[in-house]
Short mmCIF file of C-alpha atoms in Angstrom, two decimals:
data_model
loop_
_atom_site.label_atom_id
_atom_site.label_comp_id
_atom_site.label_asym_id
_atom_site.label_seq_id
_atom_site.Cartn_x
_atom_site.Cartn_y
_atom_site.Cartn_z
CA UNK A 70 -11.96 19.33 -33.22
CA UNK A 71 -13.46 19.17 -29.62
CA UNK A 72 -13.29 16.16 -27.39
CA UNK A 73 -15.61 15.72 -24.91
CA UNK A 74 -14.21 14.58 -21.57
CA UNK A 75 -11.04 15.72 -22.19
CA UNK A 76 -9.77 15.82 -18.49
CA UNK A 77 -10.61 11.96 -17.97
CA UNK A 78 -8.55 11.37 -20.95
CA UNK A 79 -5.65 13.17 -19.61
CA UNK A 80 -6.45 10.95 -16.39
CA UNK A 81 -6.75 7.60 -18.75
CA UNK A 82 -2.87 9.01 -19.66
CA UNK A 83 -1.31 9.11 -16.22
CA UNK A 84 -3.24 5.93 -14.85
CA UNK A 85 -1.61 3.78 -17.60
CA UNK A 86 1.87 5.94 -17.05
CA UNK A 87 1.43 4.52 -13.82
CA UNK A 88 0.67 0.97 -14.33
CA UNK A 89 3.53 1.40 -16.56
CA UNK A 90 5.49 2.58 -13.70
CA UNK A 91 4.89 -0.33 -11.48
CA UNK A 92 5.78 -3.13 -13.86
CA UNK A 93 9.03 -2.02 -14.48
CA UNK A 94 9.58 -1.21 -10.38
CA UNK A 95 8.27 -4.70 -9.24
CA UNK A 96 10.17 -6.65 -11.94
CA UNK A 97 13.04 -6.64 -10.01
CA UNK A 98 11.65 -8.12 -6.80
CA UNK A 99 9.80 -10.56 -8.52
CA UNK A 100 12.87 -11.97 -10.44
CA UNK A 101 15.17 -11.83 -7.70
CA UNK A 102 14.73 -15.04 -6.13
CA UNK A 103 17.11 -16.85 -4.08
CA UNK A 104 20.60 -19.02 -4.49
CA UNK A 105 17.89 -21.74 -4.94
CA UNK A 106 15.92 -20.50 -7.82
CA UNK A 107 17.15 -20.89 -11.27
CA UNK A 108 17.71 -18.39 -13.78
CA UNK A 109 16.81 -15.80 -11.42
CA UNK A 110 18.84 -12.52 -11.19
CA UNK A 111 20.16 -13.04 -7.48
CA UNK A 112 21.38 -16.93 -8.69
CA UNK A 113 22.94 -15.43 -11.91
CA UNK A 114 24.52 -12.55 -10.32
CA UNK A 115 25.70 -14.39 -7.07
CA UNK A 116 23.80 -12.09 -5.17
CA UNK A 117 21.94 -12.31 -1.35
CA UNK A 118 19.13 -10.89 0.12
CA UNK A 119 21.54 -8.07 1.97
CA UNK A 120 22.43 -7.13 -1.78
CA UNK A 121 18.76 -6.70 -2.28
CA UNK A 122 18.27 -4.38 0.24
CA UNK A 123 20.81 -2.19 -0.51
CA UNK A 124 19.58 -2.01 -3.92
CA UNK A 125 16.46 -1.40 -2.52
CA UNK A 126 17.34 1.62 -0.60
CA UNK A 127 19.66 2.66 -3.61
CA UNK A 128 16.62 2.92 -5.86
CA UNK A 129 14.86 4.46 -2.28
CA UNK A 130 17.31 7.18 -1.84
CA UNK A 131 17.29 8.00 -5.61
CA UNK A 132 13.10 7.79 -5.70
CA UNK A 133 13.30 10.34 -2.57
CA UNK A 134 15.56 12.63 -3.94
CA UNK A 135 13.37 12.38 -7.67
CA UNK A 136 10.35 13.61 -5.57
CA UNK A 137 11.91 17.00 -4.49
CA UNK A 138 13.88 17.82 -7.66
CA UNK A 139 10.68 16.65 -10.01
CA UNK A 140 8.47 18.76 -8.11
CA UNK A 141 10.30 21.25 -8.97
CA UNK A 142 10.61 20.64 -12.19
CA UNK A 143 6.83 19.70 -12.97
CA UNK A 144 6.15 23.39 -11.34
CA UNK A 145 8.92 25.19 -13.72
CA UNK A 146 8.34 23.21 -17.02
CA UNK A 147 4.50 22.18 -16.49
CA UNK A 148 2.97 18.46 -16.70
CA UNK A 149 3.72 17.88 -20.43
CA UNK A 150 7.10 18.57 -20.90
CA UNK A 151 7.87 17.38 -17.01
CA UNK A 152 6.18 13.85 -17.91
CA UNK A 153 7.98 13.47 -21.25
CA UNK A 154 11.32 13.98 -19.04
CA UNK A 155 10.44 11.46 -16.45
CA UNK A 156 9.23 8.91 -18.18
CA UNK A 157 11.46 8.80 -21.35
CA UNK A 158 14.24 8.52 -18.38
CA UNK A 159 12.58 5.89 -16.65
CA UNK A 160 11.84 3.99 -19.74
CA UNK A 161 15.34 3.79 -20.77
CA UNK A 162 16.97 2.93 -17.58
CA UNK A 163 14.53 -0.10 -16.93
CA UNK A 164 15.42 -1.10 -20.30
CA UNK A 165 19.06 -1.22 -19.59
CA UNK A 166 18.59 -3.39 -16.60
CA UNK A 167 18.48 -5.92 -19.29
CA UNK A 168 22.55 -5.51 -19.56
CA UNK A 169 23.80 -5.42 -15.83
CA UNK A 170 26.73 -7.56 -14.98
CA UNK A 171 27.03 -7.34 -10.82
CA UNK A 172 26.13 -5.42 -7.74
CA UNK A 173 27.46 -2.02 -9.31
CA UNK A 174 25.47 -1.85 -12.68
CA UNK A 175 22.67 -2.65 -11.28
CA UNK A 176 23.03 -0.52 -8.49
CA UNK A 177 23.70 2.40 -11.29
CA UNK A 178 20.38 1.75 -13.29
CA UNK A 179 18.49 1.21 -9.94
CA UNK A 180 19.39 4.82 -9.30
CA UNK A 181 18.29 6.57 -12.49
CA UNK A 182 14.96 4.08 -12.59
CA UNK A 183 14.28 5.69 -9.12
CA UNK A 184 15.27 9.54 -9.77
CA UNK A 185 12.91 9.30 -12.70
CA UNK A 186 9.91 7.33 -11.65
CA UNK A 187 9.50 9.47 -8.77
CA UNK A 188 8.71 12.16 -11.13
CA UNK A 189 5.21 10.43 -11.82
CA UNK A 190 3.68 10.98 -7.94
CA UNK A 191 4.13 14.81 -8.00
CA UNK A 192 3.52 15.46 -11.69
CA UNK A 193 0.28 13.34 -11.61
CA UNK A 194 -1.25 15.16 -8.48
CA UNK A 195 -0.71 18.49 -10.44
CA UNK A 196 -2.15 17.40 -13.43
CA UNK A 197 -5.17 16.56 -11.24
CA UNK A 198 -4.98 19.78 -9.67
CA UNK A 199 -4.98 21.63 -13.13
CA UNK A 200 -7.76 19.09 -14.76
CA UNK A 201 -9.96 18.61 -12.10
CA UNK A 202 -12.76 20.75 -9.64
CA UNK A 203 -11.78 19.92 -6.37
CA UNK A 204 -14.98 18.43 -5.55
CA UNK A 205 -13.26 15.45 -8.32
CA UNK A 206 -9.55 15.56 -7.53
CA UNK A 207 -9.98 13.20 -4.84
CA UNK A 208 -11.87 10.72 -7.56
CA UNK A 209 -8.82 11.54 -10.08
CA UNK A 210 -6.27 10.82 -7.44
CA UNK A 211 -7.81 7.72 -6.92
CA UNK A 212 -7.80 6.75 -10.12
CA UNK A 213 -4.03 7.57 -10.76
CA UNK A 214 -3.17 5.69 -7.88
CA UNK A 215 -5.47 2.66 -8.96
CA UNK A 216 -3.05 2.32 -11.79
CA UNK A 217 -0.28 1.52 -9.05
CA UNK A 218 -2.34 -0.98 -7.99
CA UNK A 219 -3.82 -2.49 -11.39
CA UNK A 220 0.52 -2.22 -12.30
CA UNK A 221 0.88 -4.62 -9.18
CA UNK A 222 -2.03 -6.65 -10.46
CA UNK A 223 -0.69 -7.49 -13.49
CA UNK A 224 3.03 -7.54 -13.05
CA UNK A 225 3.51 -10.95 -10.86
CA UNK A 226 1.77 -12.96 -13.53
CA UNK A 227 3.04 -11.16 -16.78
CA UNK A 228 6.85 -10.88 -15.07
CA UNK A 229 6.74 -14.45 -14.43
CA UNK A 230 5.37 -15.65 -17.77
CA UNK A 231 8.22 -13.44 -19.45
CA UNK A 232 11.13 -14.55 -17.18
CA UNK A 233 10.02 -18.18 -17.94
CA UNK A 234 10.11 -18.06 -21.60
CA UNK A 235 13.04 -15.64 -22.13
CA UNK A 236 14.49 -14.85 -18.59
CA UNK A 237 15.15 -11.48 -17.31
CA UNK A 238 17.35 -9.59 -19.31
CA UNK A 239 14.85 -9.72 -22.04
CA UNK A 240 11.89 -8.73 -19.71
CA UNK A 241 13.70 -5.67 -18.98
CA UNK A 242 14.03 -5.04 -22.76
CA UNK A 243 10.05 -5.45 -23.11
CA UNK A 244 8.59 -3.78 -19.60
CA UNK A 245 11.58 -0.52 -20.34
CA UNK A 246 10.38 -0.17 -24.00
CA UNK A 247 6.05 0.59 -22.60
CA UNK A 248 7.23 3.93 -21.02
CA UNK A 249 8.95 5.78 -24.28
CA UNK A 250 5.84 4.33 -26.45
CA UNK A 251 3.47 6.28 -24.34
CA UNK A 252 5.13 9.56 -24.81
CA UNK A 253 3.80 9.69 -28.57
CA UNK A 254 -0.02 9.81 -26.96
CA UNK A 255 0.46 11.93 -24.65
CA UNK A 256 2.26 14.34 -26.58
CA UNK A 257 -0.35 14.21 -29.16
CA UNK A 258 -3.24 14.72 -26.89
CA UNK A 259 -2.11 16.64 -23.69
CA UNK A 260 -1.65 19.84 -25.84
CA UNK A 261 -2.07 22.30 -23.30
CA UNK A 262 -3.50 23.25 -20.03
CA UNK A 263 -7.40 23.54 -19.70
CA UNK A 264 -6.84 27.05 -20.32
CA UNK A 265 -5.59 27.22 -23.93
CA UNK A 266 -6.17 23.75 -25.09
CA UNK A 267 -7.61 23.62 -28.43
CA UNK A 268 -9.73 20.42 -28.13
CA UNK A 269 -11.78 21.47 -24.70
CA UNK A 270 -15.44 21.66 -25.07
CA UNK A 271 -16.15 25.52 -23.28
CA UNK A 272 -18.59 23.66 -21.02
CA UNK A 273 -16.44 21.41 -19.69
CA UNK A 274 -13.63 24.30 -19.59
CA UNK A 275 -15.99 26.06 -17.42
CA UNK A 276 -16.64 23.26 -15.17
CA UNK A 277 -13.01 22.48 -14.53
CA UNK A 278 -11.91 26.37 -13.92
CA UNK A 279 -15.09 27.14 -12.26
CA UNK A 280 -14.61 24.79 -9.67
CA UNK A 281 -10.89 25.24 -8.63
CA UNK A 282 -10.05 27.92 -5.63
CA UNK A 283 -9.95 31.18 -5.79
CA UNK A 284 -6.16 31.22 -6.10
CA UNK A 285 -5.91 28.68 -9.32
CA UNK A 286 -8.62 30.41 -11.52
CA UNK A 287 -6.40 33.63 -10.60
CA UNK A 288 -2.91 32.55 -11.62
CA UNK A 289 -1.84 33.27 -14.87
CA UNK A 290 1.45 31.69 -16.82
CA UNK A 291 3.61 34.39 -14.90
CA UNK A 292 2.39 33.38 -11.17
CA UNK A 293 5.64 32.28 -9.25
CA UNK A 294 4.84 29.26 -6.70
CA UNK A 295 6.13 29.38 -3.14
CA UNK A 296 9.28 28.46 -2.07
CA UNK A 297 9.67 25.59 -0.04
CA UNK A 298 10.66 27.49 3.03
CA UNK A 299 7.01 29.62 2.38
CA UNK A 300 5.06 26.27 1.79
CA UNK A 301 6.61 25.31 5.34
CA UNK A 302 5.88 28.12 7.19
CA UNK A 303 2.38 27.22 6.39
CA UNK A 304 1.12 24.54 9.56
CA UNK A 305 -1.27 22.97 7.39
CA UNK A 306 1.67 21.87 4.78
CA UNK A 307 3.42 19.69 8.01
CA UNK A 308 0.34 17.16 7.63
CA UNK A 309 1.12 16.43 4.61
CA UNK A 310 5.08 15.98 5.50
CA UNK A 311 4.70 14.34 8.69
CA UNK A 312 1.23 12.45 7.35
CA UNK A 313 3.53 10.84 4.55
CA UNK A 314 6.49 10.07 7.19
CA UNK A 315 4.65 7.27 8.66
CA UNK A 316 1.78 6.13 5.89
CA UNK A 317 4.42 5.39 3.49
CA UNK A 318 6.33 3.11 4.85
CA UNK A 319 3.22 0.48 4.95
CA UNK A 320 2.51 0.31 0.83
CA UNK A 321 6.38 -0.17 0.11
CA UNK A 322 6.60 -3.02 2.83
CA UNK A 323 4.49 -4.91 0.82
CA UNK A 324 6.03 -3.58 -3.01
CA UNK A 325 9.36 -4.12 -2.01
CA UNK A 326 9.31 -7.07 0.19
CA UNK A 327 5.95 -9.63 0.16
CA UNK A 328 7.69 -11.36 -2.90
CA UNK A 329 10.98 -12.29 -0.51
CA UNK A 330 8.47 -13.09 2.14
CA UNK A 331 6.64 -15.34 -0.21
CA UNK A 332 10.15 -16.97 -0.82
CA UNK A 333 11.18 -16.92 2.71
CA UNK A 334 8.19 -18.08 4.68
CA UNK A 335 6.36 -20.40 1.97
CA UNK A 336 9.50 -21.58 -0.21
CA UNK A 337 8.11 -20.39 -3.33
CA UNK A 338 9.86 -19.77 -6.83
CA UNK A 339 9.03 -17.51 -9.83
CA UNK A 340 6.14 -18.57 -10.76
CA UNK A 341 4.16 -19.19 -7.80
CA UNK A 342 4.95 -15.53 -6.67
CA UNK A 343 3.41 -14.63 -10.12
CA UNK A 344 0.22 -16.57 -8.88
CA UNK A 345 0.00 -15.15 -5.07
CA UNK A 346 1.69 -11.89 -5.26
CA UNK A 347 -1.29 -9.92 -7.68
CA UNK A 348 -3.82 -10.49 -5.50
CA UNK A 349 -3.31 -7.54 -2.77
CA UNK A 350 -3.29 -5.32 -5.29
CA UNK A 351 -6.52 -5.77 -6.69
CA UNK A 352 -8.01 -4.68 -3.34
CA UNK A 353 -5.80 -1.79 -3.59
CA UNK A 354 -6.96 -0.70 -7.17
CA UNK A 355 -11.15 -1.09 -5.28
CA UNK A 356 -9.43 1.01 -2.45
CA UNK A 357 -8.25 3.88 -4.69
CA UNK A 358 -11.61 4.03 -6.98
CA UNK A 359 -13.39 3.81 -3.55
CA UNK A 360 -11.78 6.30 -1.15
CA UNK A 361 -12.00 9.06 -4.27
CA UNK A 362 -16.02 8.33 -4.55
CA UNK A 363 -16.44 8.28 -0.89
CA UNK A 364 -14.79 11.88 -0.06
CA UNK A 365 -16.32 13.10 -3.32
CA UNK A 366 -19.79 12.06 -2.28
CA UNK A 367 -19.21 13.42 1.08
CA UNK A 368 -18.07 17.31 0.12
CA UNK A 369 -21.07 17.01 -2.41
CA UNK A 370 -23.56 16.57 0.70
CA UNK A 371 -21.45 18.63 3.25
CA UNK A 372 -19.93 20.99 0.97
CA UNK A 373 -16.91 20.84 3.52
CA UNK A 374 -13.25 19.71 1.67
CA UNK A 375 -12.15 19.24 5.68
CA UNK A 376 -14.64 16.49 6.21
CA UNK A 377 -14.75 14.74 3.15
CA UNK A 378 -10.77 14.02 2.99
CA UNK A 379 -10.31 13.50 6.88
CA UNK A 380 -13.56 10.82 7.03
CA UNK A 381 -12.04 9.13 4.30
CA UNK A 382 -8.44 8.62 5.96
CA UNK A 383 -9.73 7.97 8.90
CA UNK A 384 -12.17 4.73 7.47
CA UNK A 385 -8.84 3.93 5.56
CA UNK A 386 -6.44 3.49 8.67
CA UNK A 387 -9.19 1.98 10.64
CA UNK A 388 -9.32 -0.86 7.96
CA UNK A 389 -5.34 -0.78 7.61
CA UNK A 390 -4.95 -1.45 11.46
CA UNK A 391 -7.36 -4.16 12.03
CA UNK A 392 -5.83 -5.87 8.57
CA UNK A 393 -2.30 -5.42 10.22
CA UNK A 394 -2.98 -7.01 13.63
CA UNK A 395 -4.99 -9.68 11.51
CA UNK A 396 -1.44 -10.45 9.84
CA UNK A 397 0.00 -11.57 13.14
CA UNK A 398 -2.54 -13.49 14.20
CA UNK A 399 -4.51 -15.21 11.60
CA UNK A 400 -1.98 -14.91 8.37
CA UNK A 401 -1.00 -19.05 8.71
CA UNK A 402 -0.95 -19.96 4.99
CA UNK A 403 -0.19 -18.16 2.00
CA UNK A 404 -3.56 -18.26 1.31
CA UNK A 405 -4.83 -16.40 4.39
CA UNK A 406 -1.60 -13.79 4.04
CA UNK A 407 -2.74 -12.61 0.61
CA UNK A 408 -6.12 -12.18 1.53
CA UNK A 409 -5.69 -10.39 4.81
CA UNK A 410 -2.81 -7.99 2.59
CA UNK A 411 -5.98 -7.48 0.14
CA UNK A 412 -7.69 -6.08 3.28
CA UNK A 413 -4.69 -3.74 4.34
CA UNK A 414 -4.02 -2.39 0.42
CA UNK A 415 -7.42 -1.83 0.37
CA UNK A 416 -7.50 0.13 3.56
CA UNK A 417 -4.29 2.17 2.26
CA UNK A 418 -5.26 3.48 -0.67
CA UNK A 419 -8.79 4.29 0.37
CA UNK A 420 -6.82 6.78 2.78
CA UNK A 421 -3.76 7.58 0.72
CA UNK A 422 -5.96 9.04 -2.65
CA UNK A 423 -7.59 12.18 -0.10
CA UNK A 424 -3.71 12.78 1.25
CA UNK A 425 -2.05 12.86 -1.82
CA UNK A 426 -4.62 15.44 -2.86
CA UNK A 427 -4.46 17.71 0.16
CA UNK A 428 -1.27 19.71 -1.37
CA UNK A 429 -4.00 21.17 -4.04
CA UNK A 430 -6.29 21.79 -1.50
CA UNK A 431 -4.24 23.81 0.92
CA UNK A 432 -2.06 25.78 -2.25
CA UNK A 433 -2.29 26.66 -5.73
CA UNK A 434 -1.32 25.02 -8.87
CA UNK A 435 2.71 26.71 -8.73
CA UNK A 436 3.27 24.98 -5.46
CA UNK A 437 1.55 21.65 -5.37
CA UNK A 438 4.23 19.91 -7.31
CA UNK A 439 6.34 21.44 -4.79
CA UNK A 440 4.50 20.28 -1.82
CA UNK A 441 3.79 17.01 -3.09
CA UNK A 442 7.24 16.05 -3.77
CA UNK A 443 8.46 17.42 -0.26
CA UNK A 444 5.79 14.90 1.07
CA UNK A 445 6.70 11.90 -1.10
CA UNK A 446 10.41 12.22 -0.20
CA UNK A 447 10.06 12.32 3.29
CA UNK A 448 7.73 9.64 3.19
CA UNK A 449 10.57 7.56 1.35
CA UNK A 450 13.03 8.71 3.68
CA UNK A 451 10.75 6.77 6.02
CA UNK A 452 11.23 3.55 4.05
CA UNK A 453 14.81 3.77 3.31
CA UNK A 454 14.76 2.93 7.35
CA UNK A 455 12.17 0.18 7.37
CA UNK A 456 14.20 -1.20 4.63
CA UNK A 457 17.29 -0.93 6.66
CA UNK A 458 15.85 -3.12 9.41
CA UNK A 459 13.34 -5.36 7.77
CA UNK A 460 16.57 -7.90 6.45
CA UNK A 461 17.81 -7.99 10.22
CA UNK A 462 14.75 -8.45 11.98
CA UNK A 463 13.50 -10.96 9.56
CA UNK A 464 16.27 -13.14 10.66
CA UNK A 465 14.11 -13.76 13.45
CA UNK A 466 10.55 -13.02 12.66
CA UNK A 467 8.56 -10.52 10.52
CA UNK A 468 6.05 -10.02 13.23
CA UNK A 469 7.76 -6.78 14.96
CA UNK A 470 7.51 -5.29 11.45
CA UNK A 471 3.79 -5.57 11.25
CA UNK A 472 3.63 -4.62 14.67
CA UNK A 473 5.78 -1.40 14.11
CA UNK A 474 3.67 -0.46 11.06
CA UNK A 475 0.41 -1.11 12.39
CA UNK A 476 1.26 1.62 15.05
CA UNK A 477 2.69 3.82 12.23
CA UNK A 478 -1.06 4.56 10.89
CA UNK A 479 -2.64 6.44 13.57
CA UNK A 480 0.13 8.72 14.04
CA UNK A 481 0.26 9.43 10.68
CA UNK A 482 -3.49 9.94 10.72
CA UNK A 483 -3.37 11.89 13.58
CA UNK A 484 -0.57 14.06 12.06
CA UNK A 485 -3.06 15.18 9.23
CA UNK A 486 -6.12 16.16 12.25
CA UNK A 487 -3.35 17.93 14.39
CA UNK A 488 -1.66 20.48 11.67
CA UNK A 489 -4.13 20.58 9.36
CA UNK A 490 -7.32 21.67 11.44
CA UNK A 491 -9.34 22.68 8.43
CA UNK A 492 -8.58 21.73 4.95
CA UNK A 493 -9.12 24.87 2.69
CA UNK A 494 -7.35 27.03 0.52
CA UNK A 495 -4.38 28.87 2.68
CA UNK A 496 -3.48 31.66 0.23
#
């Protein structure tokens, strides 16, 4: 049997691993609610917002950690086995959220949802890198991450309609159980690497290998990838470190903590978070689709990698930065908040797609799991701070914290220009 298109159903794959990935992350938040909300997790626990952000950095530290070690791993095992591991993990542990008692259960859980959902960011950007011409990673990226963003879509409304009719330990049972169903498609379709796999069509096998660098179509099964230390010693690999350092922190403000602001600032339960709270998102899921076609379009006409992924970040923190300042001064109602966070999500993962694909432009396929999951943990590192400080100075206003992050995205931006002068192939 041959299956035409096989690489965008490998893509399909990961894009709904992902959306899977953000339901079960953003349940959480959007059950936590307040001492005033009933049924919710922080009322039925007896536990306050300082509780929820150390759980937040618990499942932070854990998520930062998961990106080095599954990078790692992805590299050593490859993207089939290494996404069976991660998600089968994550599956189970969101699933068990579902029987917490306190603080320290769900503190436990938190951890082992975060080691192994991490494992989707650096496994996904190799897959791309394996599946994919360059000329189309950035379009693949940006569909992988659109699945973040479609998983943020749906998850307010479908959270909330399953925490009113059953409440939350039974949500947990239904969002864990999505992740270990999917492993029985994947593992009957992702059979093997472009290379070998049975079902490829030979034209689109020679499309795919034809248009990777020189390095990829010349590593074989027994090509070692870099160590970490070699991927550093590399300039061009400290754009994607530093890049990540300060970009990061601006999604996960927003995943982590518009549902408390929603409660904070507007006094809203459960269900009106499920009716607000989507919206960004879908702007994001535009952004990702968008920023993909936009560098792809612009290597096709320039034949230049370099300016097709830095034109793109650079139109994506120009939008982030004027959507920021706009949430100081014009975000009055809920109404106006969402819409100006549409703008800012949009903006994000326009630019985020093209830097998440840079490790596979600047290395070959045995060290872009590597690289990628050096990036996404110090990006989280990043956060675990920001998530330190956003409680306190909240006490007062969130306004510094736009501020803050609003300045964060043209030095990350300018991170990428300074270390990574051209964006080619550096072995």
């Amino acid at each position: 049997m041959k299956m035409k298109g096989l690489r965008w159903f490998i893509i399909g794959l990961i894009f709904l691993a992902t959306v899977i990935n953000y339901i079960d992350r953003s349940a959480l938040a959007i059950m936590w609610g307040n001492e005033n909300v009933d049924g919710s997790i922080s009322k039925s626990l007896g536990l306050t917002k300082n509780d929820y952000s150390l759980i937040l950095n618990i499942f932070m530290v854990a998520y930062a950690l998961g990106q080095l070690f599954s990078g790692k791993l992805f590299d050593k095992v490859g993207t089939r086995i290494g996404y069976v591991i991660s998600i089968g993990v994550w599956g189970i542990s969101s699933f068990m959220h579902s029987t917490v008692r306190g603080i320290f259960s769900l503190a436990f859980f938190r951890s082992t949802l975060g080691l192994s959902e991490a494992g989707n960011w650096p496994g996904g950007v190799k897959s791309n890198a394996e599946w994919f011409p360059i000329k189309e990673r950035a379009i693949a990226q940006g569909l992988f991450n659109a699945g973040a963003s479609i998983g943020s879509v749906i998850a307010p409304p479908f959270i909330a309609m399953l925490f009113v009719a059953f409440g939350w330990r039974i949500t947990f049972m239904v969002v864990g159980s999505f992740g270990i169903l999917w492993i029985i498609p994947w593992l009957l379709i992702n059979k093997a690497g472009p290379k070998k796999h049975p079902w490829i069509t030979e034209e689109e096998q020679k499309y795919i290998l034809e248009g990777q660098s020189k390095a990829d179509q010349n590593a074989t099964e027994h090509t070692k990838g870099l160590s970490l230390k070699e991927i550093l010693s590399h300039k061009e690999a400290w754009a994607i470190v530093v890049g990540r350092f300060f970009l990061e922190p601006i999604w996960w403000l927003f995943v982590g903590w518009m549902p408390i602001y929603l409660f904070d600032v507007y006094g809203f339960n459960v269900k009106e978070v499920g009716m607000f709270a989507w919206v960004p998102y879908v702007g994001a899921a535009i952004g990702s689709i968008a920023g993909g076609y936009v560098s792809g379009k612009i290597i096709a006409k320039t034949n230049s990698i370099d300016k097709g992924r830095k034109t793109t970040i650079l139109i994506g923190g120009i939008i982030m930065v004027i959507g920021l300042i706009a949430t100081v001064l014009y975000a009055t109602t809920p109404e106006r908040f969402v819409s100006i966070v549409f703008v800012v999500l949009f903006g994000f993962q326009f630019a985020i797609g093209n830097v998440q694909t840079l490790p596979s432009d600047l290395f070959s396929g045995k060290s872009v799991g590597s690289l990628a999951g050096l990036g996404g943990m110090v990006g989280v590192f990043s956060v675990i701070i920001m998530n330190f400080l956003v409680p306190i100075i909240a006490e007062v206003s969130y306004t510094p914290i736009f501020i803050a992050i609003a300045i964060f995205v043209p030095l990350g931006i300018g991170a990428i220009y300074y270390f990574a002068k051209n964006i080619e192939s550096v072995e």
